[in-house]
XYZ file of C-alpha atoms in Angstrom:
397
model
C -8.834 114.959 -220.335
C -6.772 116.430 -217.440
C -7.822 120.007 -216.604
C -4.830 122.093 -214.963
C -5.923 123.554 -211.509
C -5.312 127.274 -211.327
C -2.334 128.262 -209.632
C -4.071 129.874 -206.636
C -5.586 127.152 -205.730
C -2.840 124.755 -206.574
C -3.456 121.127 -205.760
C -1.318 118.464 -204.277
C -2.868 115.783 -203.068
C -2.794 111.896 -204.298
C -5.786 112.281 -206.306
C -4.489 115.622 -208.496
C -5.451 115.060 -211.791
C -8.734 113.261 -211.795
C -11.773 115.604 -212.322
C -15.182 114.500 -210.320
C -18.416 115.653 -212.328
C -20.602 116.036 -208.876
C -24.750 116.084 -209.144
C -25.175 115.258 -205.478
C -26.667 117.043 -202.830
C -27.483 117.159 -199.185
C -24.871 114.984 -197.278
C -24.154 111.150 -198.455
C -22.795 112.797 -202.053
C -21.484 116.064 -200.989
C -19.172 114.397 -198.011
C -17.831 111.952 -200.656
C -16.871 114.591 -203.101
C -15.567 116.730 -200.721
C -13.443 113.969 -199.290
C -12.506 113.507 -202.646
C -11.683 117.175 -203.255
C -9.384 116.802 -199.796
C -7.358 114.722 -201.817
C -6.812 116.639 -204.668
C -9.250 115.522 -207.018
C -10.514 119.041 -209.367
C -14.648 118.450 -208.210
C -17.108 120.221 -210.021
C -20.104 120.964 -208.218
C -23.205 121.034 -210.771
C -25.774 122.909 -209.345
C -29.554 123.438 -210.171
C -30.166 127.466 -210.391
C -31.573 127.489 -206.894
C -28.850 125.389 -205.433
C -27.820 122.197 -203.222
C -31.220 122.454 -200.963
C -28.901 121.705 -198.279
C -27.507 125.581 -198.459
C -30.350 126.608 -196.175
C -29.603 124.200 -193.658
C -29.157 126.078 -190.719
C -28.541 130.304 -190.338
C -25.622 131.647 -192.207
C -24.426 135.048 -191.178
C -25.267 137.192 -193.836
C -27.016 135.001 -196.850
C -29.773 132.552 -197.106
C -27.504 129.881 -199.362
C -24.584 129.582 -197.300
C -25.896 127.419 -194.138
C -23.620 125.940 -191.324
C -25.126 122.579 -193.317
C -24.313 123.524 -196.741
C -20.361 125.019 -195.684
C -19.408 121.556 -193.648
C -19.846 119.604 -196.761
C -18.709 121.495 -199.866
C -15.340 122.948 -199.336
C -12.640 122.319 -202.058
C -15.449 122.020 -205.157
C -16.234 124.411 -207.950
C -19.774 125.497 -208.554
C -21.487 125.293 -211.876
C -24.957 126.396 -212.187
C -27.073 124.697 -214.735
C -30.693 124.249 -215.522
C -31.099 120.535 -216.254
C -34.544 120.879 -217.397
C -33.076 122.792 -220.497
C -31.541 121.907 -223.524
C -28.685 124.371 -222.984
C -28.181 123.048 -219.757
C -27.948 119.419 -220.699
C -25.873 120.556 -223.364
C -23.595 122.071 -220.753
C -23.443 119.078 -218.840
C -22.361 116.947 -221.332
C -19.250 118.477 -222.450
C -18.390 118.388 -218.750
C -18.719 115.134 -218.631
C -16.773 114.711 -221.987
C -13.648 116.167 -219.501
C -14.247 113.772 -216.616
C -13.227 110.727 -214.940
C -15.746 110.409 -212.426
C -19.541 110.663 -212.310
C -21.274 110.847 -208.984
C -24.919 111.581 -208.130
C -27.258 110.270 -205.262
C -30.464 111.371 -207.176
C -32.979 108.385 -207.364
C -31.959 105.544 -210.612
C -35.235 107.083 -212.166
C -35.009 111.015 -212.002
C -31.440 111.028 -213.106
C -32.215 108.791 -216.143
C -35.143 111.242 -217.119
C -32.610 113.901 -217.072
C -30.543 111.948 -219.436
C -27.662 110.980 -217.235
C -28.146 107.064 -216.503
C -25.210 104.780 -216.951
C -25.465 103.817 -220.446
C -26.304 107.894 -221.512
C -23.107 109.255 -219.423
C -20.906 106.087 -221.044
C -22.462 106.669 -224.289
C -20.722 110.047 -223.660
C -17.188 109.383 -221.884
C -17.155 105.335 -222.427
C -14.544 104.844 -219.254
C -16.272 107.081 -217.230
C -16.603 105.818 -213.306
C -20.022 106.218 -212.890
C -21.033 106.711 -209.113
C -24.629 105.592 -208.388
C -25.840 106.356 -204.191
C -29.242 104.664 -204.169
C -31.224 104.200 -200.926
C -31.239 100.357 -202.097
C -30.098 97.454 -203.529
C -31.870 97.560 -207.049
C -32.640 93.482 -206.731
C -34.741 93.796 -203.320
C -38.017 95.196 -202.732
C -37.123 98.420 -201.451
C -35.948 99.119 -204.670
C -36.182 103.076 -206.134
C -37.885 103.831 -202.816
C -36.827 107.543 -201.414
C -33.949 106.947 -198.646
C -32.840 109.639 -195.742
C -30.396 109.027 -193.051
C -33.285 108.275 -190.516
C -34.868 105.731 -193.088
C -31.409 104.079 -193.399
C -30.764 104.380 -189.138
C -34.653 102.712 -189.126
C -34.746 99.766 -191.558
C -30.691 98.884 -190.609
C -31.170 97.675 -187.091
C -29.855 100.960 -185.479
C -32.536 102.755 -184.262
C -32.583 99.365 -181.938
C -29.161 99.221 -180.826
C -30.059 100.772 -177.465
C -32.239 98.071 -176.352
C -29.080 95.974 -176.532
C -27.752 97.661 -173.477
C -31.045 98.895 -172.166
C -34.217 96.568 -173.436
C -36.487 99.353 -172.106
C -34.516 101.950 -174.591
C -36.863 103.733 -176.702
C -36.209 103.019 -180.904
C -34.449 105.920 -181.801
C -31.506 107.424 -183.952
C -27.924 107.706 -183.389
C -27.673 111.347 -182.971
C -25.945 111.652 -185.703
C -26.333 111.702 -189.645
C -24.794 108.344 -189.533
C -25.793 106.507 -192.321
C -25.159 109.336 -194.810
C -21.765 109.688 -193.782
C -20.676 106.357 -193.556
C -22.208 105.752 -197.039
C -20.510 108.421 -198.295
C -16.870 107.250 -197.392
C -17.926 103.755 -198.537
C -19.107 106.013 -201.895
C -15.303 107.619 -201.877
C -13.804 103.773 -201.366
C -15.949 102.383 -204.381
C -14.846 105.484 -206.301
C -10.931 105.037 -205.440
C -11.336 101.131 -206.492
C -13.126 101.646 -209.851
C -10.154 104.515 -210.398
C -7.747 102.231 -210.060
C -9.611 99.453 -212.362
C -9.864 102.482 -214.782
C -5.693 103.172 -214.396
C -4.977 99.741 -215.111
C -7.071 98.972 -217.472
C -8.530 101.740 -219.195
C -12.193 100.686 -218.154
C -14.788 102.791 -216.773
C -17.779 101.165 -215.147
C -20.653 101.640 -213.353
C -20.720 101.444 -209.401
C -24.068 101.538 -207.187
C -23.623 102.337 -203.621
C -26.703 100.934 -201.788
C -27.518 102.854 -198.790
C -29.097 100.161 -196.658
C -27.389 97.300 -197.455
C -23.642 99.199 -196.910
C -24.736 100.827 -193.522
C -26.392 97.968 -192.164
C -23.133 95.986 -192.798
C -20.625 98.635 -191.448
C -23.151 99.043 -188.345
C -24.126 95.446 -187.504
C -20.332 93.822 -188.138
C -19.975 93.073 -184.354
C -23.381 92.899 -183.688
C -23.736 89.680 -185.613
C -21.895 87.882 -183.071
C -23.859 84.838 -181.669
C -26.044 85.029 -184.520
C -23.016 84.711 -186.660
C -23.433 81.257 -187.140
C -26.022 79.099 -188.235
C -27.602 77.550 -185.862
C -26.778 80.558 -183.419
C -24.185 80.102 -180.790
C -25.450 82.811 -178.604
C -27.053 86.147 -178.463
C -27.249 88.818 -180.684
C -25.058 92.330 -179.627
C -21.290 92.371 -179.243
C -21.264 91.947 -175.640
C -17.752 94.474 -174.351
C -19.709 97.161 -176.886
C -23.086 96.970 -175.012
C -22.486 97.008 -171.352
C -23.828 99.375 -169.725
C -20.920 100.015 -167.651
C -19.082 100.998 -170.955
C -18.999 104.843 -170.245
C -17.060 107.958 -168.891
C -16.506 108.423 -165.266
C -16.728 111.534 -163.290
C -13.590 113.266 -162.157
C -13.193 115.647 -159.703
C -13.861 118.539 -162.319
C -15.299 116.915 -165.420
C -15.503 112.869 -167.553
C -12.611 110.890 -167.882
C -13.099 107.225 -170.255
C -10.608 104.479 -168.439
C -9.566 101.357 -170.618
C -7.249 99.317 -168.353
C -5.437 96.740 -170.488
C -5.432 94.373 -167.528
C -5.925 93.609 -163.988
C -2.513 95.443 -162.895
C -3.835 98.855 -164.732
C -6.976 98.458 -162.978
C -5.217 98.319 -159.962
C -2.922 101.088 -160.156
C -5.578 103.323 -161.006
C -7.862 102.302 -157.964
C -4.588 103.260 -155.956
C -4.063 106.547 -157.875
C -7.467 107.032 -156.893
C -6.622 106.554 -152.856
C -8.058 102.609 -153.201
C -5.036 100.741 -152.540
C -5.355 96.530 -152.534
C -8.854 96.887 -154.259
C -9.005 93.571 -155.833
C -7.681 92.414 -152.065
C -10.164 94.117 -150.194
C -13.138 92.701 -148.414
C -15.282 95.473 -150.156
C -14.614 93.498 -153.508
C -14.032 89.372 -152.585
C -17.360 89.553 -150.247
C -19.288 90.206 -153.453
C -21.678 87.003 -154.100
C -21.189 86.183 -157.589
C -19.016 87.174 -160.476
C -21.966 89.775 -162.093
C -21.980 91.335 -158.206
C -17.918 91.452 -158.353
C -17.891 93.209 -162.009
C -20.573 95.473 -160.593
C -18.165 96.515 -157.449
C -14.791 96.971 -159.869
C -16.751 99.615 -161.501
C -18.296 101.200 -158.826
C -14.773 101.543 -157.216
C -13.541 103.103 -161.008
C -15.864 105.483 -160.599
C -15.220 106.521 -156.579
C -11.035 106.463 -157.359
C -12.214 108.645 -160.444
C -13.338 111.465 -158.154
C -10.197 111.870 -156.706
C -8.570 113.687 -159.212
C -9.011 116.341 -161.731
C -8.940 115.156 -165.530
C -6.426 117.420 -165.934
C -4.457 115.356 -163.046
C -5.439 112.146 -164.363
C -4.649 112.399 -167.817
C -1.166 112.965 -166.381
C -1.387 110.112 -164.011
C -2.816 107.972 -167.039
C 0.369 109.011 -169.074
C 2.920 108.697 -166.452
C 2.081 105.137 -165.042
C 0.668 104.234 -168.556
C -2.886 103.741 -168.009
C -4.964 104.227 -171.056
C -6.787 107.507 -170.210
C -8.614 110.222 -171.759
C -10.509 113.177 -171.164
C -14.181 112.889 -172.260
C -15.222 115.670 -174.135
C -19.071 117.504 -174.249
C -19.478 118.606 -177.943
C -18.834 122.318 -176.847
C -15.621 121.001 -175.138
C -13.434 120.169 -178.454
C -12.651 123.662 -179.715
C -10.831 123.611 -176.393
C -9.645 120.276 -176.527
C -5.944 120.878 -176.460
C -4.882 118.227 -179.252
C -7.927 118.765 -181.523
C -7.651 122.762 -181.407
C -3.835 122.054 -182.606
C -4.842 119.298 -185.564
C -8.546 119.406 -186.673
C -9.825 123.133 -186.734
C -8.552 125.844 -189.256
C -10.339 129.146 -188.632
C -10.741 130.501 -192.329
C -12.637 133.586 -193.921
C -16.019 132.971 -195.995
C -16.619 135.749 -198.572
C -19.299 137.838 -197.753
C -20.205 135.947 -194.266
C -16.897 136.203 -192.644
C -15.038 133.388 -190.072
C -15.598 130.253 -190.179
C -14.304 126.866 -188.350
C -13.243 124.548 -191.240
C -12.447 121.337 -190.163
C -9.211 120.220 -191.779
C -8.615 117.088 -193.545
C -7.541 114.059 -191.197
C -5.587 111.833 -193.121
C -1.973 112.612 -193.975
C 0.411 111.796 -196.979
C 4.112 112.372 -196.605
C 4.248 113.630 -200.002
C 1.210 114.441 -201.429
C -0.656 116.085 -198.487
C -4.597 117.081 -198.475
C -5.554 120.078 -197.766
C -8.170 123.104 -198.294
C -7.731 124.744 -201.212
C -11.283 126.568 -201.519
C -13.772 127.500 -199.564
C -17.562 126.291 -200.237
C -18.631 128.387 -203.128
C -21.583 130.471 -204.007
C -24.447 129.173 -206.433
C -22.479 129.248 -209.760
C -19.531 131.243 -208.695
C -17.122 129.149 -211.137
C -19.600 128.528 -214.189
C -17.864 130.925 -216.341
C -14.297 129.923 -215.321
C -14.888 125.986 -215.986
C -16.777 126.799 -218.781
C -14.081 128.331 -220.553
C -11.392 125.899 -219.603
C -13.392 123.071 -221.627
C -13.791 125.436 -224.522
C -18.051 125.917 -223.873
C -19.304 129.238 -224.535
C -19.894 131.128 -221.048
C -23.774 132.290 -221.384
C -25.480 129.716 -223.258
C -25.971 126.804 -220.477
């Protein structure tokens, strides 16, 4: 069953049409369904009566449910408030999902099918529903129905470890980043487009588990594999250009350039740029004992022809003698960053908390672009409203 958007929050992107029943919280399932939303899909947010527990993450301006956290992951949904615990609620649910072509949760296999919701009870209800299933991981291994979070996922994957790759005295520790939740979550949104377009040709539903572990360790340890790709192992584990340590920004006169020559020439020009003319030439560079003492010398030179100019200045040096350059950016920096400030960030106004930095869809369809059509909601600001368009009496859920 279709449900028409309202006209003031009109749709129009490639995925208009298909309604997303949503029982996720924190960040793996919200960032999927709000991905999804970005591309036009109508996503109903079904909320316990306290709310996603990730609305207190972090200090909202005014309200204790509308968290930095909480707004960076739930734009472009509807919110539906409704006690699962309760027949009423249950009830609720299930004419929802009577209007639905998509399913999604990341609760654990076991709590959701207490509620009522497994595989086989949402089918029962919707038979070509996609059901979405985000488990920590794979049900066949011994891990199985164990609790997951992103730093479980970073731990068991292989990445807390990737540091000792460049530096073997590197402390185990996360990326700094919620890595695995987010990558996970886009893998969630892939599985969900696939098993969409299974349904469109053949009118099946089916049931789709996204295993946290196994998908991130994958996606994270693809180059990684490298001399351990084969059996026996023809070298070392740890993609070697991606661990050097020499594989970071330099320091320009005023701030961090990152420098990519695509060859020996590029290298060269930029040492000259830099006021090091002939370095490959020089005595500085061919006196060097060994190959290892040579590589060590290029980039020590990078980084003293670096110095000599402002990023501003080399980002137009880069771009005139077409030298793959770029300014390197603190986290603070890229509200100013000149392209990003034009593209990513939409400055938009939160009811009841005021501005807010939204952070606008990246991918882009010639003719059915994404966009933001709503702003995170409130607890249960649309129960009433989707209530009604299914036909449900408001008040008794």
């Amino acid at each position: 069953m279709t449900i028409k958007q309202q006209s003031d929050h009109q749709a129009s992107g490639p995925l208009v049409g298909v309604r997303i029943i949503d029982l996720s919280q924190f960040v793996l399932g919200p960032y999927a369904t709000q991905t999804l939303g970005d591309l036009g899909a109508d996503v109903i947010k079904v909320e316990e009566p306290s709310g996603d527990r990730q609305r207190n993450g972090g200090k909202a301006p005014n309200s204790k449910e509308m968290g930095p956290s909480y707004v960076a992951f739930n734009r472009n949904k509807r919110s539906v408030s409704l006690d699962l615990k309760t027949d009423e609620g249950k009830a609720a649910l299930t004419a929802l999902i009577a209007t639905g072509d998509v399913f999604i949760h990341n609760m654990r296999p076991s709590a959701v099918a207490r509620l009522g919701f497994s595989y086989e009870q949402v089918a029962a209800i919707k038979p070509d529903i996609v059901y979405v299933e985000a488990m920590g991981y794979a049900p066949e291994g011994p891990y199985a129905g164990l609790q997951a979070f992103d730093d479980l996922i970073q731990s068991a994957s292989g990445a807390c470890g990737l540091g000792q790759l460049v530096d073997p005295e590197a402390d185990l520790r996360p990326l700094p980043s919620l890595l695995a939740d987010k990558t996970c979550g886009l893998f969630a949104v892939i599985a969900t487009l696939a098993a969409l377009r299974h349904k469109e040709k053949t009118g099946e539903g089916q049931y789709v588990a996204v295993p946290m572990l196994e998908t991130f360790t994958g996606y994270i340890m693809a180059e990684h594999l490298y001399g351990e790709t084969f059996v026996p192992p023809t070298g070392k584990f740890g993609h070697t250009t991606t661990i050097t340590p020499h594989r970071r920004p330099v320091q320009t006169r005023d701030g961090w350039i990152t420098v990519l020559p695509a060859n020996a020439a590029q290298s060269a020009r930029f040492m000259e740029l830099g006021g090091l003319p002939g370095a490959y030439e020089s005595e500085r560079f061919t006196s060097k004992p060994s190959g290892k003492a040579k590589v060590n010398e290029y980039y020590a030179m990078m980084a003293e022809a670096a110095a000599a100019h402002t990023t501003e200045e080399w980002m137009a040096l880069g771009a005139a003698n077409s030298i793959p350059v770029m300014r390197a950016n603190l986290p603070a920096d890229i509200f100013e960053d000149e392209q990003l400030s034009k593209t990513l960030f939409e400055t938009r106004q939160l009811e009841g908390e005021g501005d807010y930095r939204a952070i606008k869809p990246g991918l882009q369809f010639s003719k059915t672009p994404a966009s933001i059509r709503r702003d995170p909601p409130r607890i249960g600001q649309d129960t009433d409203e989707v209530l009604a368009e299914i036909g449900y009496p408001t008040g008794k859920a």
